[in-house]
XYZ file of N, CA and C in Angstrom:
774
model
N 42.861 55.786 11.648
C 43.796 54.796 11.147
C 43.486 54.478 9.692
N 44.514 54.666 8.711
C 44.135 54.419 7.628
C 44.474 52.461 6.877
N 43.136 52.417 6.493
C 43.547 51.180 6.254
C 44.188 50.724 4.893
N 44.963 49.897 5.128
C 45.890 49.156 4.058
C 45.116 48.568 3.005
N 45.625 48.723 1.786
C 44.787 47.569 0.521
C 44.509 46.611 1.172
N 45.049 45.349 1.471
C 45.220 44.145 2.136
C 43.892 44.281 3.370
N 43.937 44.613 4.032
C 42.764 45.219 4.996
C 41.553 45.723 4.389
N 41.403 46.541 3.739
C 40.597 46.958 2.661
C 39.739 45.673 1.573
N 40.740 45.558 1.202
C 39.957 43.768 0.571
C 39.570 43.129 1.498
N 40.172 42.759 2.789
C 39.432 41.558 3.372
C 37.980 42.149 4.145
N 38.133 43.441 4.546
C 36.827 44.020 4.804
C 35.757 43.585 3.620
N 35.802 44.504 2.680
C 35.273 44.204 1.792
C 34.916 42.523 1.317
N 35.265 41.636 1.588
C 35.077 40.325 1.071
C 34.377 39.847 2.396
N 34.477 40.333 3.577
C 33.599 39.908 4.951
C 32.409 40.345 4.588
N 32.179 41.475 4.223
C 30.646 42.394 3.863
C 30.168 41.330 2.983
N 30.731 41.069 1.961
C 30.222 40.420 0.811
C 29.434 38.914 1.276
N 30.446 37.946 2.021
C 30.181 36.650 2.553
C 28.924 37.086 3.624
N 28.943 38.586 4.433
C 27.694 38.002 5.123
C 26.419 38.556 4.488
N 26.453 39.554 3.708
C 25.196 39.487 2.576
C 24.743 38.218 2.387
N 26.032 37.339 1.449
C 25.512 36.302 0.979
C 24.728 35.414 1.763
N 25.083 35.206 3.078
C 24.645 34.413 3.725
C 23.226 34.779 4.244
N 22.910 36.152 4.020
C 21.498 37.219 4.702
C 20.800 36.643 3.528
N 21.189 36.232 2.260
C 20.208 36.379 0.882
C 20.215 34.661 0.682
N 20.828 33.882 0.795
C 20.806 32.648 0.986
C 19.475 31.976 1.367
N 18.650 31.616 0.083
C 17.528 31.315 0.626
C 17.188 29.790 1.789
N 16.372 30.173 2.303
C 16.031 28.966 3.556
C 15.684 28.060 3.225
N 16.189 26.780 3.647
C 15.109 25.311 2.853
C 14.273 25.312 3.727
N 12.890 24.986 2.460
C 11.595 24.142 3.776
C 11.945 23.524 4.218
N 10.841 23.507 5.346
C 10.855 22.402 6.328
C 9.961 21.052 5.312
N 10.450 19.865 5.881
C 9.728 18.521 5.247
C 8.287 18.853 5.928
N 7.338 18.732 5.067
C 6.157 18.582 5.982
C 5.992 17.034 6.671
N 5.661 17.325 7.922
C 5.336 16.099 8.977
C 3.958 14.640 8.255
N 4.964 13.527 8.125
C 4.247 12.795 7.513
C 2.846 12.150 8.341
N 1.700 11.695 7.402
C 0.117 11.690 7.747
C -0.113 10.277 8.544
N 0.040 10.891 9.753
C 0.104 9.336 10.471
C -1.415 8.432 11.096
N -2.307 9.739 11.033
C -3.733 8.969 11.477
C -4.626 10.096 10.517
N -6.149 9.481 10.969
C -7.024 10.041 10.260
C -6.900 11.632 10.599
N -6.969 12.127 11.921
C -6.613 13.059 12.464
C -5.672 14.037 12.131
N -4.779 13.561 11.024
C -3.956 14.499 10.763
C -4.677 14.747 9.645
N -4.804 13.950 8.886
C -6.179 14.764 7.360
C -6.566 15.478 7.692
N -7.932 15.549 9.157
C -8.535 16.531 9.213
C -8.303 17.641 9.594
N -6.937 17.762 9.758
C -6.394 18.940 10.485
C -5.956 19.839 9.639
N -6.555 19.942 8.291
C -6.278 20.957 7.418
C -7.519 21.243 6.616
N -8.404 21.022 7.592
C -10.106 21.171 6.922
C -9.871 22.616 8.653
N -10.417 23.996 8.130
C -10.756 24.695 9.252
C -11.755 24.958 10.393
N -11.020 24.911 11.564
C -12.036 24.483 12.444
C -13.227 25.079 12.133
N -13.505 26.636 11.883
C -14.432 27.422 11.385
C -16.036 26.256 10.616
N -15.009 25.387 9.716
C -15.787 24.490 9.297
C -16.495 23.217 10.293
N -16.279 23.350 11.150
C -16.817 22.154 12.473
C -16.319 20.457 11.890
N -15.479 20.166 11.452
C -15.265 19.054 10.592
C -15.684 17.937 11.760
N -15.693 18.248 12.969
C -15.983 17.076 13.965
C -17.184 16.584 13.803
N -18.282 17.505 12.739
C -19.677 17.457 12.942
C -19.736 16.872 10.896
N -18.742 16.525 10.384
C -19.098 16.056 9.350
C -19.793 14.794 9.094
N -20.274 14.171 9.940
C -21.511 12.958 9.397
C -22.956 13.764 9.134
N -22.893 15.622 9.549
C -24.052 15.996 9.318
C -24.156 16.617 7.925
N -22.791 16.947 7.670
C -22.431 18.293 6.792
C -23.375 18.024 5.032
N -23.710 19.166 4.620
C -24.490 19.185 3.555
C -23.275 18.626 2.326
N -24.197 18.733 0.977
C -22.805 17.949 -0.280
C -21.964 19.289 -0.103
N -22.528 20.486 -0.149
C -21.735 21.443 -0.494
C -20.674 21.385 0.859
N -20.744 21.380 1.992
C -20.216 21.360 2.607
C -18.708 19.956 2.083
N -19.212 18.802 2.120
C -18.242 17.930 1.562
C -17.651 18.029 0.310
N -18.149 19.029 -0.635
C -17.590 19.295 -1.705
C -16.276 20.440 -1.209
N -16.899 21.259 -0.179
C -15.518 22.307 0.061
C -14.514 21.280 0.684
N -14.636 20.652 1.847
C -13.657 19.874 2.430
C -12.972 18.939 1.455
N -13.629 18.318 0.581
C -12.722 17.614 -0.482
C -12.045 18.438 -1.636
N -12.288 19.561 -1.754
C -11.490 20.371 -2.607
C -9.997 21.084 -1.495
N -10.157 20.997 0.009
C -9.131 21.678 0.523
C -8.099 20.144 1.021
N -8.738 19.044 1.224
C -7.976 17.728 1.629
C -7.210 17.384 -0.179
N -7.775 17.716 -1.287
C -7.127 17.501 -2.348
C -6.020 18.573 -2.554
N -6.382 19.709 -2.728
C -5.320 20.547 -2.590
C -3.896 20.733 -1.516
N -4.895 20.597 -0.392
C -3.230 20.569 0.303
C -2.900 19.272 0.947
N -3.348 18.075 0.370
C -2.822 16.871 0.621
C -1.885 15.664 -0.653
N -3.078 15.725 -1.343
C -3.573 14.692 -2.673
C -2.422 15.565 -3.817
N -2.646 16.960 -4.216
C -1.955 17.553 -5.007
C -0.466 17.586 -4.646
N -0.436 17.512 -3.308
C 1.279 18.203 -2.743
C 1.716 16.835 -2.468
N 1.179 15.693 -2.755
C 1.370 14.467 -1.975
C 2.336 14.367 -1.007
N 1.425 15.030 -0.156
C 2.004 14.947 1.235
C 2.426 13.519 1.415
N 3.745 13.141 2.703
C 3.853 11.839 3.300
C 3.420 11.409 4.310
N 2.883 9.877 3.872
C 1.630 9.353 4.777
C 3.008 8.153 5.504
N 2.788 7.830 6.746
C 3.060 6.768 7.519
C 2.138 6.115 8.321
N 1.228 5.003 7.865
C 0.192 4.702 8.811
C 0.180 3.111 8.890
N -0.185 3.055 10.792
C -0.378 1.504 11.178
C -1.392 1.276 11.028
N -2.284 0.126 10.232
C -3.127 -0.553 10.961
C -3.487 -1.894 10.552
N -4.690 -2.557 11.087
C -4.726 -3.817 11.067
C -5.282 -4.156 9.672
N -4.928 -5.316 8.435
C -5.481 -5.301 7.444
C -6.614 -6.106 7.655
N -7.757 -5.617 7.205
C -8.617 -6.075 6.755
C -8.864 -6.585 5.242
N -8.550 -6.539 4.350
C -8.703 -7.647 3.253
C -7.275 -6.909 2.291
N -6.795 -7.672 1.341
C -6.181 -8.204 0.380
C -7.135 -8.302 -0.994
N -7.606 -7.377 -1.995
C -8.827 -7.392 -2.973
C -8.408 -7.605 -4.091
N -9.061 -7.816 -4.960
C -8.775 -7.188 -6.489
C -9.677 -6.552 -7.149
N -9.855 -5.260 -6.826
C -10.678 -4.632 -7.459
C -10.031 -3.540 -8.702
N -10.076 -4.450 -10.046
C -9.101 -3.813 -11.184
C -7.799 -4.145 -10.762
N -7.088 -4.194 -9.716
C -5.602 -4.545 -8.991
C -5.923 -4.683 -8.015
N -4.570 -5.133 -7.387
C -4.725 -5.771 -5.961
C -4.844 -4.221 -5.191
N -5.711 -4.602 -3.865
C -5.715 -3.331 -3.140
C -5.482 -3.930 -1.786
N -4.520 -3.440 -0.835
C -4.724 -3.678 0.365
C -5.601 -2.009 1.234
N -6.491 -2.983 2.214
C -7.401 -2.289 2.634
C -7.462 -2.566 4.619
N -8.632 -1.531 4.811
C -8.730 -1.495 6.239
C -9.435 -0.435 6.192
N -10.571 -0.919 7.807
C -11.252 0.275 8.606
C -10.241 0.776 9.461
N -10.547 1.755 9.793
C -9.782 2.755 10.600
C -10.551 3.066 12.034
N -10.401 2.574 13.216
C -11.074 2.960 14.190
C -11.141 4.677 14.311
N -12.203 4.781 15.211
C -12.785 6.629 14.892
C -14.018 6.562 15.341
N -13.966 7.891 16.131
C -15.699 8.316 16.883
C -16.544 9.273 16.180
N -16.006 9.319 15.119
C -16.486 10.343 13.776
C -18.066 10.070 13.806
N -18.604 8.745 13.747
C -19.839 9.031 13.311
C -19.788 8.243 11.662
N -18.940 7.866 11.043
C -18.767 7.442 9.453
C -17.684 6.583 9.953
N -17.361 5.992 8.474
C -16.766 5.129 8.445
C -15.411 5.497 7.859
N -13.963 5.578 8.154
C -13.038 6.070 7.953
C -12.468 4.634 7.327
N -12.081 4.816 6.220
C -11.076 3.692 5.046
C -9.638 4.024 4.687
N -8.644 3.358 4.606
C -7.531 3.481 3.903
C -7.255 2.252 2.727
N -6.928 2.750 1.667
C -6.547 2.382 0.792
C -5.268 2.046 0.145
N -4.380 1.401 -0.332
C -2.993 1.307 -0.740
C -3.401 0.333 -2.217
N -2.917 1.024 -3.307
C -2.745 0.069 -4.502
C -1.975 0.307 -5.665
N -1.501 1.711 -5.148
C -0.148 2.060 -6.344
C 1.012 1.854 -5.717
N 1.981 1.131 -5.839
C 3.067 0.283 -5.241
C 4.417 1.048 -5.387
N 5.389 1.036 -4.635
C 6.450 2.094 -5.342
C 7.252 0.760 -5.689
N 7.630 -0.326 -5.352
C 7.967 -1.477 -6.319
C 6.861 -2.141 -7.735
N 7.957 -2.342 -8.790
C 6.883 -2.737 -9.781
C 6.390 -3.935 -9.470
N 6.630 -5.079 -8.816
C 5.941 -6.261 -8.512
C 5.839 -6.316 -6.707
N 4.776 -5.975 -6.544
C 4.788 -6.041 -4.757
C 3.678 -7.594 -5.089
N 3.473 -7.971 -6.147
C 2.724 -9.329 -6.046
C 3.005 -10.490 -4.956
N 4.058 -10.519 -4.733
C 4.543 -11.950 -4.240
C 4.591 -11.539 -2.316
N 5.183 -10.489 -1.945
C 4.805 -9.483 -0.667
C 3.702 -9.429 -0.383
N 2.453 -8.866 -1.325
C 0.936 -9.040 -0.906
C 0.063 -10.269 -0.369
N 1.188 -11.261 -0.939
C 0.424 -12.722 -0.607
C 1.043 -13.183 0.327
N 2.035 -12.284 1.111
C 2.071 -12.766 2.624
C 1.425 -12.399 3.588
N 0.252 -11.229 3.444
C -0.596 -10.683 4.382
C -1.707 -11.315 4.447
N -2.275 -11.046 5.878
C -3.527 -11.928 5.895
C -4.054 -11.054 6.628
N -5.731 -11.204 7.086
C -6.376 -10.819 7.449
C -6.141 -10.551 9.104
N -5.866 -9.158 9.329
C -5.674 -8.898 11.291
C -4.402 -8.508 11.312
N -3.218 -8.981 10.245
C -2.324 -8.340 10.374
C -1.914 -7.082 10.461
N -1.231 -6.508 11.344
C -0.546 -5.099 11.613
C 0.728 -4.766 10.787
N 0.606 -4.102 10.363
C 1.492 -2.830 9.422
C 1.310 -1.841 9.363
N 2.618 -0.983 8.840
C 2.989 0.233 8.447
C 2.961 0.466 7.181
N 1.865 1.049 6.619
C 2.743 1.254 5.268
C 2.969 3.015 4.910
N 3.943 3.092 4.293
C 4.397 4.372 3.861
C 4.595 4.741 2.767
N 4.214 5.805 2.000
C 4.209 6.448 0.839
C 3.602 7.718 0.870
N 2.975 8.022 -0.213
C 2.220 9.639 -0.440
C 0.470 9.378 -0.386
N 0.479 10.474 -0.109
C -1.300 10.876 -0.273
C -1.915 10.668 -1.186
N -2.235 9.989 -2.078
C -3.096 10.322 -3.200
C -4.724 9.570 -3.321
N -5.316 10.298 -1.805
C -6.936 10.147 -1.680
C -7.308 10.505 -0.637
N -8.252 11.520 -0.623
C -8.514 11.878 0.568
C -10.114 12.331 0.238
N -11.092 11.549 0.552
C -12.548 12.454 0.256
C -13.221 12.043 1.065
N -14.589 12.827 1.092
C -15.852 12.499 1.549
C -16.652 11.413 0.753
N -17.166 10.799 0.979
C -18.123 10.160 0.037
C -18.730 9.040 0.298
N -19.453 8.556 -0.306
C -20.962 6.998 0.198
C -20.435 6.494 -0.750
N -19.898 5.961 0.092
C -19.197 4.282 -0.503
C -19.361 3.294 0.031
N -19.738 2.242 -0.933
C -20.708 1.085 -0.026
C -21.507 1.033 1.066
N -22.747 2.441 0.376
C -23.876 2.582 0.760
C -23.527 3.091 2.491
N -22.825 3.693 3.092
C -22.183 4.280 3.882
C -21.584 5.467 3.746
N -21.529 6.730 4.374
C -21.206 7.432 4.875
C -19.769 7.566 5.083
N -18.604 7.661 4.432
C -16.970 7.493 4.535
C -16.291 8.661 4.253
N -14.927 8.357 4.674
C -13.986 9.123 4.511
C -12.790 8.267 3.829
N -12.553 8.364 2.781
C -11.550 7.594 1.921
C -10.309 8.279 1.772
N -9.271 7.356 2.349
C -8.207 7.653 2.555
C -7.096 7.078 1.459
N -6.160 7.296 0.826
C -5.165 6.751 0.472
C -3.828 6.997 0.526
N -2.799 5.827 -0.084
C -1.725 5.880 0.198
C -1.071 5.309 -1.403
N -0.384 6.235 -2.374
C 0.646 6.050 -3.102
C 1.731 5.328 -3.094
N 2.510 4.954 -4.150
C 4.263 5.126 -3.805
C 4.497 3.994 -2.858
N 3.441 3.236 -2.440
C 3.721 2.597 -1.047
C 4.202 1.688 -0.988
N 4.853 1.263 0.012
C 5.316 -0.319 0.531
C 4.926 -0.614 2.017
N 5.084 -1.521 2.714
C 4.698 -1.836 4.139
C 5.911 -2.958 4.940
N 5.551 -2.917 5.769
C 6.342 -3.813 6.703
C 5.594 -4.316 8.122
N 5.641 -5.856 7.939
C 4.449 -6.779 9.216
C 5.249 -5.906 10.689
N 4.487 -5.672 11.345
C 4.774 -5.870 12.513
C 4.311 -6.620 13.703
N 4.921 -6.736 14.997
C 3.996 -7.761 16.037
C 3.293 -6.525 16.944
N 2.997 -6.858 17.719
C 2.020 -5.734 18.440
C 2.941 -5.036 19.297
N 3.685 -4.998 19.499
C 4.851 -4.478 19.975
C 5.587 -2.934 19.569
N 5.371 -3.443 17.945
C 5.452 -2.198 17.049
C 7.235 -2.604 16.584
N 7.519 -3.901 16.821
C 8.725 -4.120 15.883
C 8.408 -4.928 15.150
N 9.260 -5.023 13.716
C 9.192 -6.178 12.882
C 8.685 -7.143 13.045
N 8.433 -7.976 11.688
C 7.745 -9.252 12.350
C 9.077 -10.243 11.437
N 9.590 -10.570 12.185
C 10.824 -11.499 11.882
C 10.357 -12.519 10.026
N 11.245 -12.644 9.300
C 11.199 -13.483 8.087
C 10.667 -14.558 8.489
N 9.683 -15.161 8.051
C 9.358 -16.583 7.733
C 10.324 -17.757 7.280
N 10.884 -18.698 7.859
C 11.730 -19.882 7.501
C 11.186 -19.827 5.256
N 12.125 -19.501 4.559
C 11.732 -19.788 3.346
C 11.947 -21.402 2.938
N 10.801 -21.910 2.176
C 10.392 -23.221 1.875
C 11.106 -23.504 0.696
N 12.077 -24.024 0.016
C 12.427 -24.087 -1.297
C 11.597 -25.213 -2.253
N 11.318 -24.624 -3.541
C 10.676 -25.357 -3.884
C 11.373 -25.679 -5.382
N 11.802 -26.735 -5.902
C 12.753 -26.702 -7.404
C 11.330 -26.950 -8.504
N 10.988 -26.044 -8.814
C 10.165 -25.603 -9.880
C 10.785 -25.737 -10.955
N 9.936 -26.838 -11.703
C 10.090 -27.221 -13.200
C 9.177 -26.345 -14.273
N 7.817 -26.440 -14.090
C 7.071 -25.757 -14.582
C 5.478 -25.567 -14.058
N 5.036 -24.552 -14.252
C 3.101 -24.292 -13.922
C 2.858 -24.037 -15.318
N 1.482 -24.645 -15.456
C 0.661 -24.284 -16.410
C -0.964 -24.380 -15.744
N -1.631 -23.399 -16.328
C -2.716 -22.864 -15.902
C -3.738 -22.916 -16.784
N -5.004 -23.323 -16.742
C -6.206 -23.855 -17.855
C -7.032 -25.030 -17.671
N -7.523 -25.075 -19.206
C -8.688 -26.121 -18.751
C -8.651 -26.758 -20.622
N -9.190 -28.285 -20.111
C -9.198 -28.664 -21.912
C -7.900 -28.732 -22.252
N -8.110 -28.123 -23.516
C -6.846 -27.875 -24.309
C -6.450 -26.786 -24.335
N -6.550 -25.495 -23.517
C -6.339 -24.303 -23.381
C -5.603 -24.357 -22.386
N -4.183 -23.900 -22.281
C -3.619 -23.765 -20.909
C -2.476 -22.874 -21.015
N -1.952 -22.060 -20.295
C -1.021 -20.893 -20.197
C 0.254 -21.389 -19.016
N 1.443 -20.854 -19.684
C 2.530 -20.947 -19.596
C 2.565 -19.916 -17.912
N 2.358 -20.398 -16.945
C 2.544 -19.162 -15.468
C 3.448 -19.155 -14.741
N 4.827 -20.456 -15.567
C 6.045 -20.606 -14.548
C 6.344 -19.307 -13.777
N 6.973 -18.164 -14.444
C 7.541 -17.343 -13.936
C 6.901 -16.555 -12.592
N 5.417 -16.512 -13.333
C 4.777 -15.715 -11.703
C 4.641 -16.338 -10.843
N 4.416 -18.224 -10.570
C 4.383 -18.827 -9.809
C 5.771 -18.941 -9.068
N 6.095 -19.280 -9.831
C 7.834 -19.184 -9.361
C 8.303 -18.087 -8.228
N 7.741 -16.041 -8.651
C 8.392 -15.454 -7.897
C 7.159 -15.171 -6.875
N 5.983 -16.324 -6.666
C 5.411 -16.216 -5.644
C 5.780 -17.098 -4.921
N 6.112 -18.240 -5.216
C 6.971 -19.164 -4.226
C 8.257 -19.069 -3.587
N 8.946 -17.818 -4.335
C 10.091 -17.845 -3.792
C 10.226 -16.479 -2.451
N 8.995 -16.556 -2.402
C 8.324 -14.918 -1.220
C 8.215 -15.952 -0.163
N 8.722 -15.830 1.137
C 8.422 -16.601 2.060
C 7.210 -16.586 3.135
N 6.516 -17.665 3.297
C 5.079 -17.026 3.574
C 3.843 -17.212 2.785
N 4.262 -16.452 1.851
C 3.678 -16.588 0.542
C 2.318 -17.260 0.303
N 1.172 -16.915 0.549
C -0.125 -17.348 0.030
C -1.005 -17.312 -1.169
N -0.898 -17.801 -2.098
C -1.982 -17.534 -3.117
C -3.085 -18.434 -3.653
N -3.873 -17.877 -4.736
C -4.947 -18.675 -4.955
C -4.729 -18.930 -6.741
N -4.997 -19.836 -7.243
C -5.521 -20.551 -8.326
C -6.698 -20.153 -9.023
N -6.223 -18.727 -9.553
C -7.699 -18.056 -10.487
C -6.465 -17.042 -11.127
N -6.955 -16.065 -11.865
C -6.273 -15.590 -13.325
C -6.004 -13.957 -12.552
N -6.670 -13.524 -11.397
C -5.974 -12.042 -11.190
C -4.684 -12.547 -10.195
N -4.398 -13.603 -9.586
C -3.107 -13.835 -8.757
C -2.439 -14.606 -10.163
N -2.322 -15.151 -10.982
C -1.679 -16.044 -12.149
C -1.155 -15.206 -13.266
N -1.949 -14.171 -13.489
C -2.253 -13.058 -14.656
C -2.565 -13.520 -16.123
N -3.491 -14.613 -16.254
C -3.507 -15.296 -16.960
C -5.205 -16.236 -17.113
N -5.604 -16.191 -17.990
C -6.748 -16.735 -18.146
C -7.412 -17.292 -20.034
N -6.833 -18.179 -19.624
C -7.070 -19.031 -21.291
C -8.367 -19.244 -21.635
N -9.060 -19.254 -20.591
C -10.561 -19.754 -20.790
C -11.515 -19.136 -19.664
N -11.763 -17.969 -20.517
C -12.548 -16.981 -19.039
C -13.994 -17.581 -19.412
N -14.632 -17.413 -17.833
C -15.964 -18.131 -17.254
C -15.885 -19.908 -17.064
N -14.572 -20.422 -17.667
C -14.885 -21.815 -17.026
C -13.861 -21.840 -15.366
N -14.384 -23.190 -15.007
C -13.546 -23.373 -13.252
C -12.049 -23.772 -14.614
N -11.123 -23.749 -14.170
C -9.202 -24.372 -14.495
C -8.574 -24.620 -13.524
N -7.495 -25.048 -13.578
C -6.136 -25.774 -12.616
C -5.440 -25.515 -12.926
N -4.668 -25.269 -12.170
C -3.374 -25.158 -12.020
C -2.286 -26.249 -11.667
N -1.358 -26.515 -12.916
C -0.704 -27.965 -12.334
C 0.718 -27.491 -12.137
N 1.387 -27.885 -11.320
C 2.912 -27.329 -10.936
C 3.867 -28.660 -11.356
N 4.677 -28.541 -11.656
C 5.446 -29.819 -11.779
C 6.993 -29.159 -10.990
N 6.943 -30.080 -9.990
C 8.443 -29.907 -9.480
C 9.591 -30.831 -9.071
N 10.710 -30.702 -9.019
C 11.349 -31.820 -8.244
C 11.860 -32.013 -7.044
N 12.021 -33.177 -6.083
C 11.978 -33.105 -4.968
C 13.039 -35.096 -4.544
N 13.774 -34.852 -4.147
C 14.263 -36.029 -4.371
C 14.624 -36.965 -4.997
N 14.690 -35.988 -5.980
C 15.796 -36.433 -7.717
C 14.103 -36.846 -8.349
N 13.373 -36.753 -7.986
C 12.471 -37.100 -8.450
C 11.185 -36.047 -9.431
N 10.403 -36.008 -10.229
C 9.336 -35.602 -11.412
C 8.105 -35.665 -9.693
N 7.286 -34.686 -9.565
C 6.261 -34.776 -8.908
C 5.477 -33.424 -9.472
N 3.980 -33.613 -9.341
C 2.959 -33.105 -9.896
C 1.987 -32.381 -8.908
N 1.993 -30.908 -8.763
C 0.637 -30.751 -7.656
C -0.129 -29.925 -8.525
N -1.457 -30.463 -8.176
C -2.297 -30.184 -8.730
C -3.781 -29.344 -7.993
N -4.304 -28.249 -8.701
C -5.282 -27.659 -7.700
C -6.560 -26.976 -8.629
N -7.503 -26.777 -8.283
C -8.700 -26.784 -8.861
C -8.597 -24.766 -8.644
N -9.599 -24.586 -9.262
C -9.946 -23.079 -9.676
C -9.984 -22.501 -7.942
N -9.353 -21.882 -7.979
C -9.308 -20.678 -6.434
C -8.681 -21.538 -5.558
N -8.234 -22.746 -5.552
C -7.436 -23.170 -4.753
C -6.005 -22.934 -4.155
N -6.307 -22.859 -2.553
C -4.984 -22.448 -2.395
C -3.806 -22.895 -2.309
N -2.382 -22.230 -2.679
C -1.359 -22.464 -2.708
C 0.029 -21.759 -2.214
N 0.940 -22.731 -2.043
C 2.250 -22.572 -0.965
C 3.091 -23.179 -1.240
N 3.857 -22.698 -1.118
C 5.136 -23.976 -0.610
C 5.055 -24.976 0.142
N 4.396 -24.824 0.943
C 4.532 -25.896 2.368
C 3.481 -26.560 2.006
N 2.479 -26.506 1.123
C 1.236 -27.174 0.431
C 2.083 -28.009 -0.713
N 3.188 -27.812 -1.432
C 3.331 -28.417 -2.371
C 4.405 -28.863 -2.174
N 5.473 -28.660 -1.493
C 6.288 -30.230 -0.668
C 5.817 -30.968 0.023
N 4.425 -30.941 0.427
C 4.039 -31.229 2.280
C 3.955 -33.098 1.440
């Protein structure tokens, strides 16, 4: 049977479409985000006994931290991890922190302090100590190392943000927000004192919201090495009122209407 132009082209244009589709390159797959310690170690080779790393020589922890950097830390893999916080720091910036339960033999840490919002300030000062969260972002820490004179595995998390949960593993519902009509904060001692309306302000307006009265929650320090206060002036019933608080003292909303 001889075929027709018309026939002839559409052959020809079928051949063509399923080439294309044979040469059509494949998308990766997402790699599966880092949900416990366990998944770190699952790219150290068994060959290497990693179960037996509280024994392993430096060289030994020098190879495992060159293969957890490479195919974790470099590719910043995505981390999703629960657990209970153990402190709220400032070491250089705020860090939220936690042990990591584990039969390792060491002490397993996670870390979070590069934020994927530019102000997670006012969010951080709603966590407290025991609370459960998720937080999610990228890899960027994964080593061996004696840190605080211990035996660890240091974990981190990039890019991150979090969300409270109840033990349940859902949300932890908004806090009733406290309004507070903020006139002004100033922060110091003497005759030295700094202008902190604005950061006080968008920590009060975080519901929950806990902070303290010193210069890494204020960002501000007029007179470093003496104790200062912090004085708030707000209004509250058509009325001028004054709260006032000494160096590291804490503060709230519900502290400064109460």
């Amino acid at each position: 049977m001889k075929l027709t132009p018309a026939l002839l082209l559409l052959s020809l244009a079928s051949a063509c479409l399923l080439n294309a589709a044979d040469d059509a390159p494949t998308k990766p797959k997402e790699p599966k985000p880092l949900r416990s310690y366990q998944d770190f170690l699952a790219v150290i080779p068994k060959d290497m006994e990693p179960e037996n790393a509280r024994n392993w020589t430096d060289a030994q922890k020098e190879v495992a931290n060159g293969l957890l950097k490479k195919k974790l830390v470099d590719t910043k893999r995505p981390a999703t991890m629960r657990f209970k916080v153990r402190g709220v720091d400032f070491w250089e910036r705020f860090v939220v922190w936690s042990y990591l339960p584990n039969d390792e033999g060491y002490h397993v840490r996670v870390f979070a302090s590069q934020w994927k919002d530019a102000d997670m300030l006012p969010k951080l000062a709603t966590l407290r100590e025991g609370d459960l969260i998720e937080m999610s972002g990228v890899c960027d820490l994964a080593k061996y190392e004696n840190l605080w004179n211990t035996k660890s595995l240091s974990l981190g998390i990039g890019d991150a943000s979090f969300i409270k949960l109840l033990p349940n593993g859902k949300p932890v519902p908004a806090p009733e927000r406290i309004p507070v009509k903020l006139i002004s904060a100033v922060y110091g001692s003497g005759t030295a004192f700094c202008d902190v309306t604005d950061r006080v302000k968008a920590l009060l307006d975080e519901p929950g919201a806990i902070f303290y009265a010193n210069p890494n929650w204020l960002g501000a320090d007029p007179t470093p090495g003496w104790n200062k206060a912090l004085i708030i002036v707000h209004e509250s019933d058509d009325k001028r009122r004054t709260f006032t608080v000494g160096e590291n003292g804490e503060v709230s909303a519900a502290l400064i209407v109460k």
